[in-house]
């Protein structure tokens, strides 16, 4: 496991386990991050800023047309 006590805001933003907790929290991620934050309250500002950055990132949504989907499946099935 990473030494999160030395992490900067950027480190938290780039960490996949942290991202998972922010985007899709579940029992496993909560059971790590909630106690960790109680033990490391000095990192609260870093955590909050990193969370705001992650939540603020908006990825464009793209949906394939029906024809594009059919063509893609044909290429997958017949490379």
mmCIF file of N, CA and C in Angstrom:
data_model
loop_
_atom_site.group_PDB
_atom_site.id
_atom_site.type_symbol
_atom_site.label_atom_id
_atom_site.label_comp_id
_atom_site.label_asym_id
_atom_site.label_seq_id
_atom_site.Cartn_x
_atom_site.Cartn_y
_atom_site.Cartn_z
ATOM 1 N N UNK A 1 0.854 -1.186 0.000
ATOM 2 C CA UNK A 1 0.000 0.000 0.000
ATOM 3 C C UNK A 1 0.891 1.237 0.000
ATOM 4 N N UNK A 2 0.419 2.272 -0.619
ATOM 5 C CA UNK A 2 1.173 3.522 -0.720
ATOM 6 C C UNK A 2 1.287 4.219 0.625
ATOM 7 N N UNK A 3 2.315 5.046 0.750
ATOM 8 C CA UNK A 3 2.490 5.860 1.946
ATOM 9 C C UNK A 3 1.754 7.175 1.732
ATOM 10 N N UNK A 4 0.459 7.142 1.939
ATOM 11 C CA UNK A 4 -0.391 8.293 1.672
ATOM 12 C C UNK A 4 -0.081 9.485 2.567
ATOM 13 N N UNK A 5 0.584 9.267 3.672
ATOM 14 C CA UNK A 5 0.882 10.380 4.578
ATOM 15 C C UNK A 5 1.833 11.390 3.947
ATOM 16 N N UNK A 6 2.565 10.993 2.904
ATOM 17 C CA UNK A 6 3.472 11.902 2.201
ATOM 18 C C UNK A 6 2.859 12.473 0.927
ATOM 19 N N UNK A 7 1.609 12.147 0.639
ATOM 20 C CA UNK A 7 0.972 12.566 -0.607
ATOM 21 C C UNK A 7 0.639 14.052 -0.624
ATOM 22 N N UNK A 8 0.758 14.616 -1.822
ATOM 23 C CA UNK A 8 0.292 15.975 -2.086
ATOM 24 C C UNK A 8 -1.091 15.876 -2.730
ATOM 25 N N UNK A 9 -1.712 17.007 -2.986
ATOM 26 C CA UNK A 9 -3.008 17.011 -3.673
ATOM 27 C C UNK A 9 -2.885 16.289 -5.011
ATOM 28 N N UNK A 10 -1.843 16.598 -5.755
ATOM 29 C CA UNK A 10 -1.631 15.967 -7.064
ATOM 30 C C UNK A 10 -1.500 14.460 -6.936
ATOM 31 N N UNK A 11 -0.774 14.003 -5.929
ATOM 32 C CA UNK A 11 -0.612 12.557 -5.719
ATOM 33 C C UNK A 11 -1.961 11.890 -5.482
ATOM 34 N N UNK A 12 -2.791 12.525 -4.647
ATOM 35 C CA UNK A 12 -4.125 11.956 -4.391
ATOM 36 C C UNK A 12 -4.946 11.921 -5.676
ATOM 37 N N UNK A 13 -4.946 12.999 -6.438
ATOM 38 C CA UNK A 13 -5.724 13.059 -7.677
ATOM 39 C C UNK A 13 -5.309 11.950 -8.638
ATOM 40 N N UNK A 14 -4.025 11.644 -8.696
ATOM 41 C CA UNK A 14 -3.516 10.645 -9.642
ATOM 42 C C UNK A 14 -3.610 9.209 -9.140
ATOM 43 N N UNK A 15 -3.927 9.017 -7.873
ATOM 44 C CA UNK A 15 -3.966 7.681 -7.276
ATOM 45 C C UNK A 15 -5.286 6.979 -7.628
ATOM 46 N N UNK A 16 -5.200 5.819 -8.267
ATOM 47 C CA UNK A 16 -6.394 5.101 -8.714
ATOM 48 C C UNK A 16 -7.283 4.633 -7.558
ATOM 49 N N UNK A 17 -6.697 4.211 -6.458
ATOM 50 C CA UNK A 17 -7.493 3.759 -5.311
ATOM 51 C C UNK A 17 -8.256 4.937 -4.703
ATOM 52 N N UNK A 18 -7.609 6.082 -4.639
ATOM 53 C CA UNK A 18 -8.276 7.288 -4.142
ATOM 54 C C UNK A 18 -9.391 7.703 -5.106
ATOM 55 N N UNK A 19 -9.103 7.683 -6.398
ATOM 56 C CA UNK A 19 -10.114 8.033 -7.396
ATOM 57 C C UNK A 19 -11.346 7.144 -7.257
ATOM 58 N N UNK A 20 -11.108 5.856 -7.081
ATOM 59 C CA UNK A 20 -12.217 4.899 -6.926
ATOM 60 C C UNK A 20 -13.084 5.277 -5.732
ATOM 61 N N UNK A 21 -12.452 5.643 -4.634
ATOM 62 C CA UNK A 21 -13.195 6.041 -3.432
ATOM 63 C C UNK A 21 -14.042 7.279 -3.686
ATOM 64 N N UNK A 22 -13.490 8.223 -4.407
ATOM 65 C CA UNK A 22 -14.211 9.472 -4.681
ATOM 66 C C UNK A 22 -15.356 9.233 -5.662
ATOM 67 N N UNK A 23 -15.098 8.487 -6.715
ATOM 68 C CA UNK A 23 -16.080 8.310 -7.783
ATOM 69 C C UNK A 23 -17.110 7.233 -7.458
ATOM 70 N N UNK A 24 -16.650 6.108 -6.919
ATOM 71 C CA UNK A 24 -17.536 4.980 -6.620
ATOM 72 C C UNK A 24 -17.218 4.405 -5.243
ATOM 73 N N UNK A 25 -17.526 5.161 -4.208
ATOM 74 C CA UNK A 25 -17.199 4.644 -2.872
ATOM 75 C C UNK A 25 -17.990 3.364 -2.577
ATOM 76 N N UNK A 26 -17.333 2.441 -1.915
ATOM 77 C CA UNK A 26 -17.991 1.208 -1.494
ATOM 78 C C UNK A 26 -17.440 0.829 -0.121
ATOM 79 N N UNK A 27 -17.855 -0.313 0.358
ATOM 80 C CA UNK A 27 -17.440 -0.748 1.689
ATOM 81 C C UNK A 27 -15.920 -0.850 1.808
ATOM 82 N N UNK A 28 -15.269 -1.395 0.783
ATOM 83 C CA UNK A 28 -13.812 -1.593 0.828
ATOM 84 C C UNK A 28 -13.071 -0.264 0.866
ATOM 85 N N UNK A 29 -13.446 0.658 -0.023
ATOM 86 C CA UNK A 29 -12.737 1.938 -0.048
ATOM 87 C C UNK A 29 -13.058 2.773 1.181
ATOM 88 N N UNK A 30 -14.310 2.762 1.606
ATOM 89 C CA UNK A 30 -14.682 3.501 2.819
ATOM 90 C C UNK A 30 -13.956 2.961 4.044
ATOM 91 N N UNK A 31 -13.815 1.649 4.112
ATOM 92 C CA UNK A 31 -13.177 1.051 5.295
ATOM 93 C C UNK A 31 -11.690 1.393 5.366
ATOM 94 N N UNK A 32 -11.108 1.810 4.246
ATOM 95 C CA UNK A 32 -9.722 2.269 4.280
ATOM 96 C C UNK A 32 -9.650 3.776 4.522
ATOM 97 N N UNK A 33 -10.342 4.547 3.680
ATOM 98 C CA UNK A 33 -10.145 5.999 3.686
ATOM 99 C C UNK A 33 -10.738 6.707 4.905
ATOM 100 N N UNK A 34 -11.875 6.270 5.390
ATOM 101 C CA UNK A 34 -12.475 6.951 6.546
ATOM 102 C C UNK A 34 -11.587 6.848 7.785
ATOM 103 N N UNK A 35 -11.123 5.655 8.165
ATOM 104 C CA UNK A 35 -10.193 5.582 9.303
ATOM 105 C C UNK A 35 -8.864 6.276 9.021
ATOM 106 N N UNK A 36 -8.369 6.154 7.787
ATOM 107 C CA UNK A 36 -7.097 6.794 7.447
ATOM 108 C C UNK A 36 -7.183 8.299 7.664
ATOM 109 N N UNK A 37 -8.289 8.890 7.261
ATOM 110 C CA UNK A 37 -8.451 10.339 7.416
ATOM 111 C C UNK A 37 -8.576 10.739 8.887
ATOM 112 N N UNK A 38 -9.176 9.882 9.696
ATOM 113 C CA UNK A 38 -9.243 10.174 11.153
ATOM 114 C C UNK A 38 -7.849 10.140 11.768
ATOM 115 N N UNK A 39 -6.999 9.258 11.286
ATOM 116 C CA UNK A 39 -5.626 9.139 11.794
ATOM 117 C C UNK A 39 -4.742 10.266 11.270
ATOM 118 N N UNK A 40 -5.082 10.792 10.083
ATOM 119 C CA UNK A 40 -4.276 11.833 9.437
ATOM 120 C C UNK A 40 -5.114 13.086 9.166
ATOM 121 N N UNK A 41 -5.628 13.728 10.206
ATOM 122 C CA UNK A 41 -6.477 14.912 9.977
ATOM 123 C C UNK A 41 -5.732 16.064 9.306
ATOM 124 N N UNK A 42 -4.409 16.047 9.384
ATOM 125 C CA UNK A 42 -3.619 17.100 8.726
ATOM 126 C C UNK A 42 -3.737 17.041 7.202
ATOM 127 N N UNK A 43 -4.238 15.943 6.673
ATOM 128 C CA UNK A 43 -4.399 15.779 5.231
ATOM 129 C C UNK A 43 -5.814 16.123 4.754
ATOM 130 N N UNK A 44 -6.666 16.574 5.641
ATOM 131 C CA UNK A 44 -8.058 16.864 5.292
ATOM 132 C C UNK A 44 -8.163 17.879 4.161
ATOM 133 N N UNK A 45 -7.402 18.956 4.222
ATOM 134 C CA UNK A 45 -7.469 19.972 3.173
ATOM 135 C C UNK A 45 -7.011 19.390 1.834
ATOM 136 N N UNK A 46 -5.950 18.592 1.853
ATOM 137 C CA UNK A 46 -5.468 17.949 0.625
ATOM 138 C C UNK A 46 -6.535 17.023 0.040
ATOM 139 N N UNK A 47 -7.127 16.215 0.916
ATOM 140 C CA UNK A 47 -8.162 15.262 0.493
ATOM 141 C C UNK A 47 -9.341 16.009 -0.125
ATOM 142 N N UNK A 48 -9.803 17.048 0.553
ATOM 143 C CA UNK A 48 -10.956 17.801 0.060
ATOM 144 C C UNK A 48 -10.662 18.456 -1.288
ATOM 145 N N UNK A 49 -9.472 19.020 -1.441
ATOM 146 C CA UNK A 49 -9.113 19.648 -2.714
ATOM 147 C C UNK A 49 -9.007 18.604 -3.821
ATOM 148 N N UNK A 50 -8.389 17.476 -3.518
ATOM 149 C CA UNK A 50 -8.257 16.399 -4.512
ATOM 150 C C UNK A 50 -9.635 15.880 -4.924
ATOM 151 N N UNK A 51 -10.533 15.740 -3.963
ATOM 152 C CA UNK A 51 -11.891 15.279 -4.270
ATOM 153 C C UNK A 51 -12.594 16.270 -5.200
ATOM 154 N N UNK A 52 -12.452 17.569 -4.929
ATOM 155 C CA UNK A 52 -13.091 18.589 -5.766
ATOM 156 C C UNK A 52 -12.547 18.535 -7.195
ATOM 157 N N UNK A 53 -11.259 18.307 -7.331
ATOM 158 C CA UNK A 53 -10.663 18.213 -8.665
ATOM 159 C C UNK A 53 -11.220 17.012 -9.403
ATOM 160 N N UNK A 54 -11.245 15.858 -8.748
ATOM 161 C CA UNK A 54 -11.726 14.630 -9.388
ATOM 162 C C UNK A 54 -13.197 14.754 -9.774
ATOM 163 N N UNK A 55 -14.004 15.258 -8.871
ATOM 164 C CA UNK A 55 -15.436 15.401 -9.143
ATOM 165 C C UNK A 55 -15.668 16.452 -10.232
ATOM 166 N N UNK A 56 -14.798 17.447 -10.295
ATOM 167 C CA UNK A 56 -14.958 18.519 -11.266
ATOM 168 C C UNK A 56 -14.553 18.173 -12.674
ATOM 169 N N UNK A 57 -13.850 17.058 -12.844
ATOM 170 C CA UNK A 57 -13.429 16.654 -14.188
ATOM 171 C C UNK A 57 -14.645 16.094 -14.915
ATOM 172 N N UNK A 58 -14.962 16.704 -16.024
ATOM 173 C CA UNK A 58 -16.108 16.260 -16.820
ATOM 174 C C UNK A 58 -15.593 15.685 -18.131
ATOM 175 N N UNK A 59 -15.878 14.432 -18.351
ATOM 176 C CA UNK A 59 -15.484 13.786 -19.590
ATOM 177 C C UNK A 59 -16.664 13.830 -20.550
ATOM 178 N N UNK A 60 -16.394 14.151 -21.806
ATOM 179 C CA UNK A 60 -17.501 14.215 -22.769
ATOM 180 C C UNK A 60 -18.111 12.827 -22.968
ATOM 181 N N UNK A 61 -19.407 12.797 -23.093
ATOM 182 C CA UNK A 61 -20.115 11.545 -23.324
ATOM 183 C C UNK A 61 -20.253 11.361 -24.828
ATOM 184 N N UNK A 62 -19.892 10.198 -25.294
ATOM 185 C CA UNK A 62 -20.021 9.903 -26.713
ATOM 186 C C UNK A 62 -20.769 8.600 -26.864
ATOM 187 N N UNK A 63 -21.776 8.628 -27.698
ATOM 188 C CA UNK A 63 -22.557 7.427 -27.954
ATOM 189 C C UNK A 63 -22.456 7.090 -29.433
ATOM 190 N N UNK A 64 -22.156 5.821 -29.698
ATOM 191 C CA UNK A 64 -22.078 5.353 -31.081
ATOM 192 C C UNK A 64 -23.480 5.282 -31.677
ATOM 193 N N UNK A 65 -23.574 5.604 -32.962
ATOM 194 C CA UNK A 65 -24.847 5.421 -33.667
ATOM 195 C C UNK A 65 -25.081 3.917 -33.825
ATOM 196 N N UNK A 66 -26.283 3.553 -34.236
ATOM 197 C CA UNK A 66 -26.579 2.135 -34.454
ATOM 198 C C UNK A 66 -25.677 1.541 -35.525
ATOM 199 N N UNK A 67 -25.442 2.296 -36.592
ATOM 200 C CA UNK A 67 -24.560 1.807 -37.670
ATOM 201 C C UNK A 67 -23.131 1.636 -37.173
ATOM 202 N N UNK A 68 -22.635 2.618 -36.405
ATOM 203 C CA UNK A 68 -21.274 2.517 -35.864
ATOM 204 C C UNK A 68 -21.143 1.309 -34.951
ATOM 205 N N UNK A 69 -22.169 1.051 -34.156
ATOM 206 C CA UNK A 69 -22.156 -0.101 -33.253
ATOM 207 C C UNK A 69 -22.108 -1.400 -34.047
ATOM 208 N N UNK A 70 -22.937 -1.498 -35.074
ATOM 209 C CA UNK A 70 -22.942 -2.703 -35.919
ATOM 210 C C UNK A 70 -21.587 -2.912 -36.595
ATOM 211 N N UNK A 71 -21.027 -1.834 -37.126
ATOM 212 C CA UNK A 71 -19.725 -1.932 -37.784
ATOM 213 C C UNK A 71 -18.631 -2.363 -36.811
ATOM 214 N N UNK A 72 -18.680 -1.814 -35.615
ATOM 215 C CA UNK A 72 -17.689 -2.171 -34.606
ATOM 216 C C UNK A 72 -17.792 -3.640 -34.251
ATOM 217 N N UNK A 73 -19.020 -4.139 -34.033
ATOM 218 C CA UNK A 73 -19.195 -5.552 -33.704
ATOM 219 C C UNK A 73 -18.731 -6.450 -34.858
ATOM 220 N N UNK A 74 -18.968 -6.024 -36.073
ATOM 221 C CA UNK A 74 -18.493 -6.813 -37.225
ATOM 222 C C UNK A 74 -16.969 -6.893 -37.222
ATOM 223 N N UNK A 75 -16.315 -5.781 -36.945
ATOM 224 C CA UNK A 75 -14.850 -5.785 -36.907
ATOM 225 C C UNK A 75 -14.322 -6.607 -35.743
ATOM 226 N N UNK A 76 -15.033 -6.623 -34.629
ATOM 227 C CA UNK A 76 -14.606 -7.426 -33.482
ATOM 228 C C UNK A 76 -14.740 -8.919 -33.802
ATOM 229 N N UNK A 77 -15.861 -9.291 -34.401
ATOM 230 C CA UNK A 77 -16.129 -10.698 -34.702
ATOM 231 C C UNK A 77 -15.312 -11.209 -35.884
ATOM 232 N N UNK A 78 -14.982 -10.312 -36.815
ATOM 233 C CA UNK A 78 -14.253 -10.698 -38.027
ATOM 234 C C UNK A 78 -13.062 -9.772 -38.217
ATOM 235 N N UNK A 79 -12.001 -9.965 -37.433
ATOM 236 C CA UNK A 79 -10.857 -9.050 -37.518
ATOM 237 C C UNK A 79 -10.106 -9.085 -38.797
#
